Coordinates of N, CA, C and O in Angstrom, one line a residue:
E274 N -63.7 -26.7 15.5 CA -63.0 -25.7 15.8 C -64.2 -24.6 15.9 O -65.1 -24.7 14.9
V275 N -64.3 -23.8 16.8 CA -65.2 -22.8 16.9 C -64.8 -21.4 16.4 O -63.6 -21.0 17.0
D276 N -65.4 -20.7 15.5 CA -64.9 -19.5 15.2 C -65.8 -18.5 15.9 O -67.0 -18.2 15.6
D277 N -65.3 -17.8 16.9 CA -66.0 -16.9 17.8 C -65.7 -15.5 17.6 O -66.1 -14.6 18.2
G278 N -65.0 -15.2 16.5 CA -64.8 -13.9 16.1 C -63.7 -13.3 16.9 O -63.3 -12.1 16.9
Q279 N -63.0 -13.9 17.9 CA -62.0 -13.4 18.8 C -60.6 -13.6 18.3 O -60.4 -14.6 17.5
R280 N -59.8 -12.8 18.6 CA -58.3 -13.1 18.3 C -57.8 -13.8 19.7 O -58.0 -13.4 20.7
H281 N -56.9 -14.6 19.4 CA -56.3 -15.5 20.4 C -54.8 -15.3 20.3 O -54.1 -15.6 19.4
A282 N -54.4 -14.7 21.5 CA -52.9 -14.4 21.6 C -52.1 -15.6 22.3 O -51.0 -15.3 22.4
L283 N -52.9 -16.5 22.8 CA -52.1 -17.6 23.3 C -51.0 -18.2 22.5 O -51.3 -18.5 21.2
G284 N -49.8 -18.1 22.8 CA -48.7 -18.6 22.0 C -48.1 -17.5 21.1 O -47.0 -17.8 20.6
A285 N -48.6 -16.3 21.1 CA -48.0 -15.3 20.4 C -46.6 -14.8 20.9 O -45.6 -14.6 20.1
G286 N -46.4 -14.9 22.1 CA -45.0 -14.7 22.7 C -44.0 -15.6 22.4 O -42.9 -15.3 22.1
D287 N -44.4 -16.9 22.4 CA -43.6 -18.0 22.0 C -43.3 -17.8 20.6 O -42.1 -18.1 20.1
A288 N -44.2 -17.5 19.7 CA -43.9 -17.3 18.3 C -43.0 -16.2 18.1 O -42.2 -16.1 17.2
F289 N -43.2 -15.0 18.9 CA -42.3 -13.9 18.8 C -40.9 -14.4 18.9 O -40.0 -14.0 18.2
L290 N -40.6 -15.2 20.0 CA -39.4 -15.6 20.4 C -38.7 -16.6 19.3 O -37.6 -16.5 18.9
A291 N -39.6 -17.5 18.7 CA -39.3 -18.4 17.7 C -38.8 -17.6 16.5 O -38.0 -18.0 15.9
G292 N -39.5 -16.7 16.2 CA -39.3 -15.8 14.8 C -38.0 -15.2 15.1 O -37.1 -15.1 14.1
Y293 N -37.8 -14.5 16.2 CA -36.4 -13.9 16.6 C -35.3 -14.9 16.3 O -34.2 -14.8 15.6
L294 N -35.5 -16.1 17.0 CA -34.3 -17.0 17.1 C -34.1 -17.6 15.7 O -33.0 -18.0 15.3
Q295 N -35.2 -17.8 14.9 CA -35.1 -18.3 13.5 C -34.3 -17.4 12.8 O -33.2 -17.8 11.9
A296 N -34.6 -16.1 12.8 CA -33.7 -15.1 12.1 C -32.3 -15.0 12.5 O -31.5 -14.8 11.7
W297 N -32.2 -15.1 13.8 CA -30.8 -15.0 14.4 C -30.0 -16.2 13.8 O -28.9 -16.1 13.5
R298 N -30.8 -17.4 13.8 CA -30.0 -18.6 13.2 C -29.6 -18.4 11.7 O -28.6 -18.9 11.3
N299 N -30.5 -17.7 11.0 CA -30.2 -17.4 9.6 C -29.2 -16.2 9.5 O -29.1 -15.7 8.4
R300 N -28.6 -15.7 10.5 CA -27.7 -14.5 10.4 C -28.3 -13.3 9.9 O -27.6 -12.5 9.3
A301 N -29.5 -13.1 10.3 CA -30.3 -11.8 9.9 C -29.9 -10.7 10.7 O -29.3 -10.8 11.8
S302 N -29.9 -9.4 10.2 CA -29.6 -8.3 11.0 C -30.4 -8.2 12.1 O -31.5 -8.8 12.3
L303 N -30.1 -7.3 13.2 CA -30.9 -7.0 14.2 C -32.3 -6.7 13.8 O -33.3 -6.9 14.3
A304 N -32.3 -5.7 12.9 CA -33.7 -5.2 12.5 C -34.5 -6.2 11.8 O -35.8 -6.4 12.1
D305 N -33.9 -7.1 11.0 CA -34.6 -8.1 10.4 C -35.1 -9.2 11.3 O -36.2 -9.8 11.3
R306 N -34.3 -9.5 12.4 CA -34.7 -10.4 13.5 C -35.9 -9.9 14.2 O -36.9 -10.5 14.6
A307 N -35.8 -8.5 14.5 CA -37.1 -7.8 15.2 C -38.4 -7.9 14.2 O -39.4 -8.2 14.7
R308 N -38.1 -7.8 13.0 CA -39.3 -7.9 12.1 C -39.9 -9.2 12.0 O -41.1 -9.4 12.1
W309 N -38.9 -10.3 12.0 CA -39.5 -11.6 12.0 C -40.3 -12.0 13.3 O -41.2 -12.6 13.3
A310 N -39.8 -11.4 14.4 CA -40.2 -11.7 15.8 C -41.7 -11.0 15.8 O -42.6 -11.7 16.1
V311 N -41.7 -9.8 15.4 CA -43.0 -9.1 15.5 C -44.0 -9.8 14.5 O -45.2 -10.0 14.9
A312 N -43.6 -10.0 13.3 CA -44.5 -10.7 12.4 C -44.9 -12.1 12.8 O -46.2 -12.5 12.7
S313 N -44.0 -12.8 13.4 CA -44.4 -14.2 13.9 C -45.5 -14.2 15.0 O -46.5 -14.9 15.1
G314 N -45.3 -13.2 16.0 CA -46.2 -13.1 17.1 C -47.5 -12.5 16.6 O -48.7 -13.0 17.0
A315 N -47.4 -11.5 15.6 CA -48.7 -11.1 15.1 C -49.7 -12.0 14.3 O -50.7 -12.1 14.4
C316 N -48.8 -12.9 13.6 CA -49.5 -13.9 12.8 C -50.3 -14.9 13.8 O -51.5 -15.3 13.5
V317 N -49.6 -15.3 15.0 CA -50.3 -16.1 15.8 C -51.5 -15.5 16.6 O -52.5 -15.9 16.7
A318 N -51.2 -14.1 16.9 CA -52.3 -13.3 17.6 C -53.5 -13.3 16.7 O -54.6 -13.2 17.2
R319 N -53.2 -13.1 15.4 CA -54.5 -13.0 14.4 C -55.0 -14.1 14.0 O -56.3 -14.2 14.1
D320 N -54.2 -15.3 13.8 CA -54.9 -16.4 13.3 C -54.8 -17.7 14.2 O -55.4 -18.7 13.9
G321 N -54.2 -17.5 15.4 CA -54.2 -18.6 16.4 C -53.0 -19.5 16.0 O -52.5 -19.3 14.8
I322 N -52.5 -20.3 17.0 CA -51.5 -21.1 16.7 C -51.6 -22.1 15.5 O -50.7 -22.5 14.8
D323 N -52.9 -22.5 15.3 CA -53.1 -23.5 14.2 C -52.9 -22.8 12.9 O -52.8 -23.5 11.9
G324 N -53.1 -21.5 12.9 CA -53.0 -20.8 11.6 C -51.7 -20.2 11.3 O -51.5 -19.4 10.3
Y325 N -50.7 -20.5 12.1 CA -49.3 -20.1 11.8 C -48.9 -20.6 10.4 O -48.9 -21.8 10.1
D326 N -48.3 -19.6 9.6 CA -47.9 -19.8 8.3 C -46.6 -19.2 8.0 O -46.9 -17.9 7.9
P327 N -45.5 -19.7 7.8 CA -44.3 -19.0 7.4 C -44.5 -17.9 6.3 O -43.9 -17.0 6.1
R328 N -45.4 -18.3 5.3 CA -45.4 -17.5 4.2 C -46.2 -16.2 4.6 O -45.9 -15.0 4.1
A329 N -47.2 -16.3 5.5 CA -47.9 -15.1 6.1 C -46.9 -14.3 6.8 O -47.1 -13.1 6.8
V330 N -46.0 -14.9 7.6 CA -45.1 -14.4 8.4 C -44.3 -13.4 7.4 O -43.8 -12.2 7.8
A331 N -43.7 -14.0 6.3 CA -42.7 -13.2 5.4 C -43.6 -12.0 4.9 O -43.0 -10.9 4.7
R332 N -45.0 -12.3 4.6 CA -45.7 -11.0 4.1 C -45.8 -10.0 5.1 O -45.6 -8.8 4.9
L333 N -46.1 -10.3 6.3 CA -46.2 -9.5 7.5 C -44.8 -8.7 7.8 O -44.9 -7.5 8.1
A334 N -43.8 -9.5 7.8 CA -42.5 -8.9 8.1 C -42.2 -7.7 7.1 O -41.5 -6.7 7.6
K335 N -42.5 -7.8 5.9 CA -42.3 -6.8 5.0 C -42.9 -5.4 5.3 O -42.4 -4.3 5.1
G336 N -44.0 -5.5 6.2 CA -44.6 -4.3 6.6 C -44.3 -3.8 7.9 O -44.7 -2.6 8.4
V337 N -43.3 -4.5 8.6 CA -42.9 -4.0 10.0 C -41.9 -2.9 9.8 O -40.9 -3.1 9.1
T338 N -42.1 -1.9 10.3 CA -41.1 -0.7 10.3 C -40.8 -0.1 11.7 O -41.6 -0.4 12.7
F339 N -39.7 0.4 11.8 CA -39.3 1.1 13.1 C -39.0 2.5 12.9 O -38.4 2.9 11.9
D340 N -39.1 3.3 13.9 CA -39.0 4.8 13.8 C -37.6 5.1 14.6 O -37.4 4.4 15.5

């Protein structure tokens, strides 16, 4: 694996959808579904698909806010 210092968004959209669907399956509120979707996509965009970690998504989701 090469660390080129780039962020890789490949798969971030899939992760966004997967996060939303997982939260929906767990009967989360609409706001929580959106938080998990955003956090899942951001995790993959930041770390790449191999760096996806549900614990990291949970931490990121706590910081997602909506106006």
